[in-house]
Amino acid sequence: MDEELNVTYITFDGHVEINKYRYVYFFILFTLYILITCSNSIIIYLILIHKNLHEPMYIFIAALLLNVVIYSTTIYPKLLIDFLSEKQIISYSACLFQFFIIYSLGCSEFFLLAAMAYDRYVAICKPLQYPTIMRKSTVSIFLVIAWLVPASNIAVQAIGMAKSKLCSFHLKSIFCNNTIYTLQCCLKSEFIAVFGLVCMLDLGILPLLFILYTYTKIFLMSYRSCKEIRKKAAETCLPHLSVLISFSCLGVYDVVITRVESDFPKTARLIMTLQLALYHPLFNPFVYGLKMKEISKHLKRLFSPPPKI
């Protein structure tokens, strides 16, 4: 009984007219969750079962889409429960865990996109050395780094926040995103401020700069090469760049939203917050399913009607 009394609960204040539209919200979000899970899982399944897709680029894509499935599963079930509940609350420890999973996977995406950029750089700029550079061991190392480095950094942040005193118990969001920092009494303390900047540099800015540098080298190389190489570069690099631009824009919003004052319109805040949970998880399978030729080919075979006898 004492343990129950000591549990700290956080109230989500980001919902708009939930009592009026709770069943509409539930139906729309449930449908989208099924769509996100199925679309990403189908492409992961195709990459796993087809040997011609067992290449570094497609392995990184599968890892990226697996991140999306876990990310969505971390957010959507709780959202759906909240829509049908009288009170939209979560324990502070569960909120920190949700924060940890969301941002570990989010930062992991930058690392995976960086690995894809390097893979494309070697394939286009150093094609003869590609088999010796991008070996299975190299791919495994990239995957371990992409998942372990962000997780360890975000874990330190989460532990630091768990030990901090709370001055507010109302979160201006519908799930535990970056606005969790506004609950802290020591929002501007040395630890949170300095370590937050270090994480932003290590997990976001440095991978982004590496990606931009790598693609600049690729496009310069392609520009000086024949038409076939330029076509190959466009087909394999543009999907990754479109995902990078989409994710970077949403990431910038997620960082900026913690600095926005309370007079920011609640409906606009809800719409923008939902982009993180809706747009990007659907955008990834759409881009890779339609723009990557080999994946698109297998998707057509999977959903094409059987031949008439």
Coordinates of C-alpha atoms in Angstrom, one line a residue:
M1 CA 0.0 0.0 0.0
D2 CA 2.9 2.4 0.8
E3 CA 4.5 1.7 -2.6
E4 CA 1.2 2.6 -4.3
L5 CA 1.0 5.9 -2.4
N6 CA 4.6 6.8 -3.4
V7 CA 4.0 6.4 -7.1
T8 CA 4.1 9.8 -9.0
Y9 CA 1.6 10.2 -11.8
I10 CA 1.8 12.6 -14.7
T11 CA -1.3 13.9 -16.5
F12 CA -1.4 14.4 -20.3
D13 CA -2.8 17.8 -21.1
G14 CA -2.3 17.7 -24.8
H15 CA -5.6 16.2 -25.9
V16 CA -8.2 18.4 -27.5
E17 CA -11.9 17.7 -26.7
I18 CA -11.2 14.1 -25.9
N19 CA -14.5 13.6 -24.1
K20 CA -16.4 14.6 -27.3
Y21 CA -14.3 12.8 -29.9
R22 CA -12.7 9.9 -27.9
Y23 CA -14.2 7.1 -30.2
V24 CA -13.3 9.0 -33.4
Y25 CA -9.7 9.4 -32.1
F26 CA -9.6 5.7 -31.1
F27 CA -10.9 4.4 -34.5
I28 CA -8.5 6.7 -36.5
L29 CA -5.4 5.9 -34.4
F30 CA -6.2 2.2 -34.2
T31 CA -6.5 2.0 -38.0
L32 CA -3.3 3.9 -38.5
Y33 CA -1.5 1.7 -36.0
I34 CA -2.5 -1.4 -37.8
L35 CA -1.5 0.2 -41.1
I36 CA 1.9 1.3 -39.8
T37 CA 2.7 -2.1 -38.2
C38 CA 1.6 -4.1 -41.3
S39 CA 3.3 -1.9 -43.9
N40 CA 6.6 -1.9 -42.1
S41 CA 6.5 -5.6 -41.1
I42 CA 5.8 -6.7 -44.7
I43 CA 8.9 -5.0 -46.0
I44 CA 11.0 -6.4 -43.1
Y45 CA 9.5 -9.9 -44.0
L46 CA 10.4 -9.5 -47.7
I47 CA 14.0 -8.5 -46.8
L48 CA 14.3 -11.5 -44.5
I49 CA 13.0 -14.2 -46.9
H50 CA 14.6 -13.1 -50.2
K51 CA 18.3 -13.8 -50.5
N52 CA 18.8 -11.1 -53.1
L53 CA 17.9 -8.6 -50.5
H54 CA 20.5 -9.9 -48.0
E55 CA 22.7 -6.9 -48.7
P56 CA 24.0 -4.2 -46.3
M57 CA 21.7 -1.5 -47.7
Y58 CA 18.5 -3.6 -47.3
I59 CA 19.7 -4.9 -43.9
F60 CA 19.9 -1.3 -42.7
I61 CA 16.5 -0.6 -44.2
A62 CA 15.0 -3.5 -42.3
A63 CA 16.7 -2.3 -39.0
L64 CA 15.2 1.2 -39.7
L65 CA 11.7 -0.2 -40.2
L66 CA 12.1 -2.4 -37.1
N67 CA 12.8 0.7 -35.1
V68 CA 9.6 2.2 -36.5
V69 CA 7.5 -0.8 -35.4
I70 CA 8.9 -0.7 -31.9
Y71 CA 8.6 3.1 -31.8
S72 CA 4.9 2.9 -32.8
T73 CA 4.2 0.0 -30.3
T74 CA 5.7 2.2 -27.5
I75 CA 3.3 5.1 -28.3
Y76 CA 0.0 3.7 -29.8
P77 CA -1.3 1.2 -27.2
K78 CA -1.0 3.8 -24.4
L79 CA -2.7 6.4 -26.7
L80 CA -5.5 4.1 -27.5
I81 CA -6.0 3.3 -23.7
D82 CA -6.0 7.0 -22.9
F83 CA -8.7 7.7 -25.5
L84 CA -11.1 5.3 -23.7
S85 CA -10.1 6.4 -20.2
E86 CA -11.6 9.1 -18.0
K87 CA -8.2 10.3 -17.0
Q88 CA -5.1 10.4 -19.2
I89 CA -2.4 9.7 -16.8
I90 CA 0.9 7.7 -16.6
S91 CA 3.3 6.9 -13.8
Y92 CA 6.5 9.0 -13.9
S93 CA 8.6 5.9 -14.1
A94 CA 6.6 4.6 -17.1
C95 CA 6.8 8.0 -18.7
L96 CA 10.6 7.9 -18.4
F97 CA 10.7 4.4 -19.9
Q98 CA 8.6 5.6 -22.8
F99 CA 10.8 8.6 -23.2
F100 CA 13.9 6.3 -23.2
I101 CA 12.5 4.0 -25.9
I102 CA 11.3 6.8 -28.1
Y103 CA 14.5 8.8 -28.1
S104 CA 16.8 5.8 -28.2
L105 CA 15.1 4.6 -31.4
G106 CA 14.9 8.1 -32.8
C107 CA 18.6 8.8 -32.4
S108 CA 19.3 5.3 -33.6
E109 CA 17.6 6.3 -36.9
F110 CA 20.3 9.0 -37.5
F111 CA 23.0 6.4 -37.0
L112 CA 21.3 3.9 -39.4
L113 CA 20.9 6.7 -42.0
A114 CA 24.6 7.5 -41.5
A115 CA 25.4 3.8 -42.0
M116 CA 23.3 3.8 -45.2
A117 CA 25.1 6.9 -46.4
Y118 CA 28.5 5.2 -45.9
D119 CA 27.3 2.1 -47.6
R120 CA 26.2 4.1 -50.7
Y121 CA 29.5 6.0 -50.7
V122 CA 31.5 2.8 -50.8
A123 CA 29.2 1.2 -53.4
I124 CA 29.3 4.2 -55.8
C125 CA 32.8 5.8 -55.1
K126 CA 34.7 2.6 -54.3
P127 CA 32.8 -0.3 -56.1
L128 CA 35.8 -2.6 -56.4
Q129 CA 36.5 -2.4 -52.6
Y130 CA 32.8 -2.8 -51.6
P131 CA 32.9 -6.6 -50.9
T132 CA 35.9 -6.2 -48.6
I133 CA 34.7 -3.1 -46.8
M134 CA 31.0 -3.8 -46.3
R135 CA 31.4 -7.3 -44.9
K136 CA 28.9 -9.0 -42.5
S137 CA 31.1 -8.1 -39.5
T138 CA 31.1 -4.4 -40.6
V139 CA 27.4 -4.4 -40.9
S140 CA 27.0 -6.0 -37.5
I141 CA 29.3 -3.4 -35.9
F142 CA 27.3 -0.6 -37.5
L143 CA 24.0 -2.1 -36.1
V144 CA 25.4 -2.5 -32.6
I145 CA 26.7 1.1 -32.6
A146 CA 23.4 2.4 -34.0
W147 CA 21.4 0.8 -31.2
L148 CA 23.9 0.8 -28.3
V149 CA 25.3 4.3 -28.4
P150 CA 21.9 6.2 -28.4
A151 CA 20.5 3.8 -25.8
S152 CA 23.4 4.4 -23.4
N153 CA 23.3 8.2 -23.9
I154 CA 19.5 8.4 -23.4
A155 CA 19.7 6.1 -20.4
V156 CA 22.0 8.5 -18.6
Q157 CA 19.5 11.3 -19.3
A158 CA 16.6 9.2 -18.1
I159 CA 18.4 8.2 -14.9
G160 CA 19.3 11.9 -14.2
M161 CA 15.6 12.9 -14.7
A162 CA 14.5 10.1 -12.4
K163 CA 16.5 11.6 -9.6
S164 CA 15.4 15.2 -10.3
K165 CA 12.6 16.9 -8.3
L166 CA 9.3 17.7 -10.2
C167 CA 7.7 21.1 -10.1
S168 CA 4.9 20.2 -12.5
F169 CA 2.8 17.0 -13.0
H170 CA 1.0 18.1 -16.2
L171 CA 2.6 17.3 -19.6
K172 CA 1.5 19.5 -22.6
S173 CA 1.5 16.4 -24.9
I174 CA -0.3 13.2 -25.5
F175 CA 2.8 11.0 -24.9
C176 CA 6.1 11.3 -23.2
N177 CA 8.2 13.3 -25.7
N178 CA 10.7 16.1 -25.2
T179 CA 8.2 18.2 -23.1
I180 CA 9.1 15.9 -20.2
Y181 CA 11.9 18.3 -19.5
T182 CA 9.4 21.0 -18.6
L183 CA 8.3 19.0 -15.5
Q184 CA 11.8 19.3 -13.9
C185 CA 12.4 22.0 -11.3
C186 CA 16.0 22.0 -12.5
L187 CA 15.2 22.4 -16.2
K188 CA 18.2 24.7 -16.5
S189 CA 20.5 22.8 -14.2
E190 CA 24.1 22.1 -15.2
F191 CA 23.7 18.4 -15.6
I192 CA 20.5 18.4 -17.8
A193 CA 21.6 21.4 -19.9
V194 CA 25.2 20.3 -20.5
F195 CA 24.4 16.6 -21.0
G196 CA 21.5 17.5 -23.3
L197 CA 23.7 19.6 -25.5
V198 CA 26.3 16.8 -25.6
C199 CA 23.6 14.2 -26.6
M200 CA 22.3 16.6 -29.3
L201 CA 25.8 16.9 -30.7
D202 CA 26.7 13.2 -30.5
L203 CA 23.4 11.7 -31.5
G204 CA 22.0 14.3 -33.9
I205 CA 24.4 16.9 -35.3
L206 CA 27.5 14.8 -35.9
P207 CA 25.7 11.9 -37.7
L208 CA 23.8 14.6 -39.8
L209 CA 27.0 16.3 -40.8
F210 CA 28.6 12.9 -41.7
I211 CA 25.5 12.1 -43.8
L212 CA 25.6 15.5 -45.6
Y213 CA 29.4 15.2 -46.2
T214 CA 29.0 11.6 -47.6
Y215 CA 26.2 12.4 -49.9
T216 CA 28.1 15.5 -51.2
K217 CA 31.0 13.3 -52.1
I218 CA 28.6 10.8 -53.8
F219 CA 26.9 13.5 -55.9
L220 CA 30.2 15.1 -56.9
M221 CA 31.5 11.7 -57.9
S222 CA 28.2 10.9 -59.8
Y223 CA 28.3 14.3 -61.6
R224 CA 31.7 13.5 -63.0
S225 CA 30.8 10.0 -64.0
C226 CA 28.6 8.4 -66.7
K227 CA 24.9 8.5 -66.9
E228 CA 24.5 4.9 -65.5
I229 CA 26.3 5.8 -62.3
R230 CA 24.2 9.0 -61.9
K231 CA 21.1 6.9 -62.3
K232 CA 22.2 4.4 -59.7
A233 CA 23.1 7.2 -57.3
A234 CA 19.7 8.8 -57.7
E235 CA 17.7 5.5 -57.3
T236 CA 19.5 4.4 -54.2
C237 CA 20.3 7.8 -52.5
L238 CA 17.2 9.9 -53.0
P239 CA 14.9 7.6 -50.8
H240 CA 17.4 7.8 -48.0
L241 CA 17.7 11.6 -48.4
S242 CA 13.9 12.1 -48.4
V243 CA 13.7 10.0 -45.1
L244 CA 16.5 12.1 -43.6
I245 CA 14.9 15.4 -44.5
S246 CA 11.5 14.3 -43.1
F247 CA 13.0 12.9 -39.9
S248 CA 15.3 16.0 -39.4
C249 CA 12.4 18.4 -39.7
L250 CA 10.3 16.5 -37.2
G251 CA 13.3 16.2 -34.9
V252 CA 13.9 20.0 -35.0
Y253 CA 10.3 20.6 -34.1
D254 CA 10.5 18.1 -31.2
V255 CA 13.5 20.0 -29.8
V256 CA 12.0 23.4 -30.3
I257 CA 8.6 22.6 -28.8
T258 CA 10.1 22.5 -25.3
R259 CA 11.1 26.1 -25.7
V260 CA 7.7 27.3 -26.8
E261 CA 5.6 29.1 -24.2
S262 CA 2.2 28.0 -23.0
D263 CA 0.3 30.4 -25.3
F264 CA 1.2 28.2 -28.3
P265 CA -2.3 27.0 -29.6
K266 CA -3.2 23.6 -28.1
T267 CA -4.7 22.3 -31.3
A268 CA -1.7 23.2 -33.4
R269 CA 0.6 21.6 -30.8
L270 CA -1.5 18.4 -30.9
I271 CA -1.4 18.3 -34.7
M272 CA 2.4 18.8 -34.8
T273 CA 3.0 16.2 -32.0
L274 CA 0.9 13.7 -34.0
Q275 CA 3.2 14.1 -37.0
L276 CA 5.9 12.4 -34.9
A277 CA 3.7 9.4 -34.3
L278 CA 1.8 9.3 -37.7
Y279 CA 3.7 10.8 -40.6
H280 CA 7.1 9.4 -40.2
P281 CA 6.2 5.8 -39.4
L282 CA 4.0 5.7 -42.6
F283 CA 6.5 7.7 -44.7
N284 CA 9.4 5.2 -44.3
P285 CA 7.6 2.1 -45.7
F286 CA 6.0 4.3 -48.5
V287 CA 9.4 5.6 -49.6
Y288 CA 11.3 2.3 -49.4
G289 CA 8.4 0.2 -50.7
L290 CA 7.8 2.3 -53.8
K291 CA 11.2 3.9 -54.6
M292 CA 13.6 0.9 -54.0
K293 CA 13.3 -1.1 -57.1
E294 CA 14.0 -4.6 -55.7
I295 CA 11.7 -4.1 -52.7
S296 CA 9.0 -2.7 -55.0
K297 CA 9.4 -5.8 -57.3
H298 CA 8.8 -8.2 -54.5
L299 CA 5.9 -6.2 -53.2
K300 CA 4.2 -6.5 -56.6
R301 CA 4.7 -10.2 -56.6
L302 CA 3.4 -10.6 -53.1
F303 CA 0.1 -8.7 -53.8
S304 CA -0.4 -9.7 -57.4
P305 CA -3.3 -12.1 -58.1
P306 CA -2.3 -15.7 -58.8
P307 CA -2.1 -16.6 -62.5
K308 CA -5.2 -18.0 -64.1
I309 CA -5.1 -21.7 -64.9

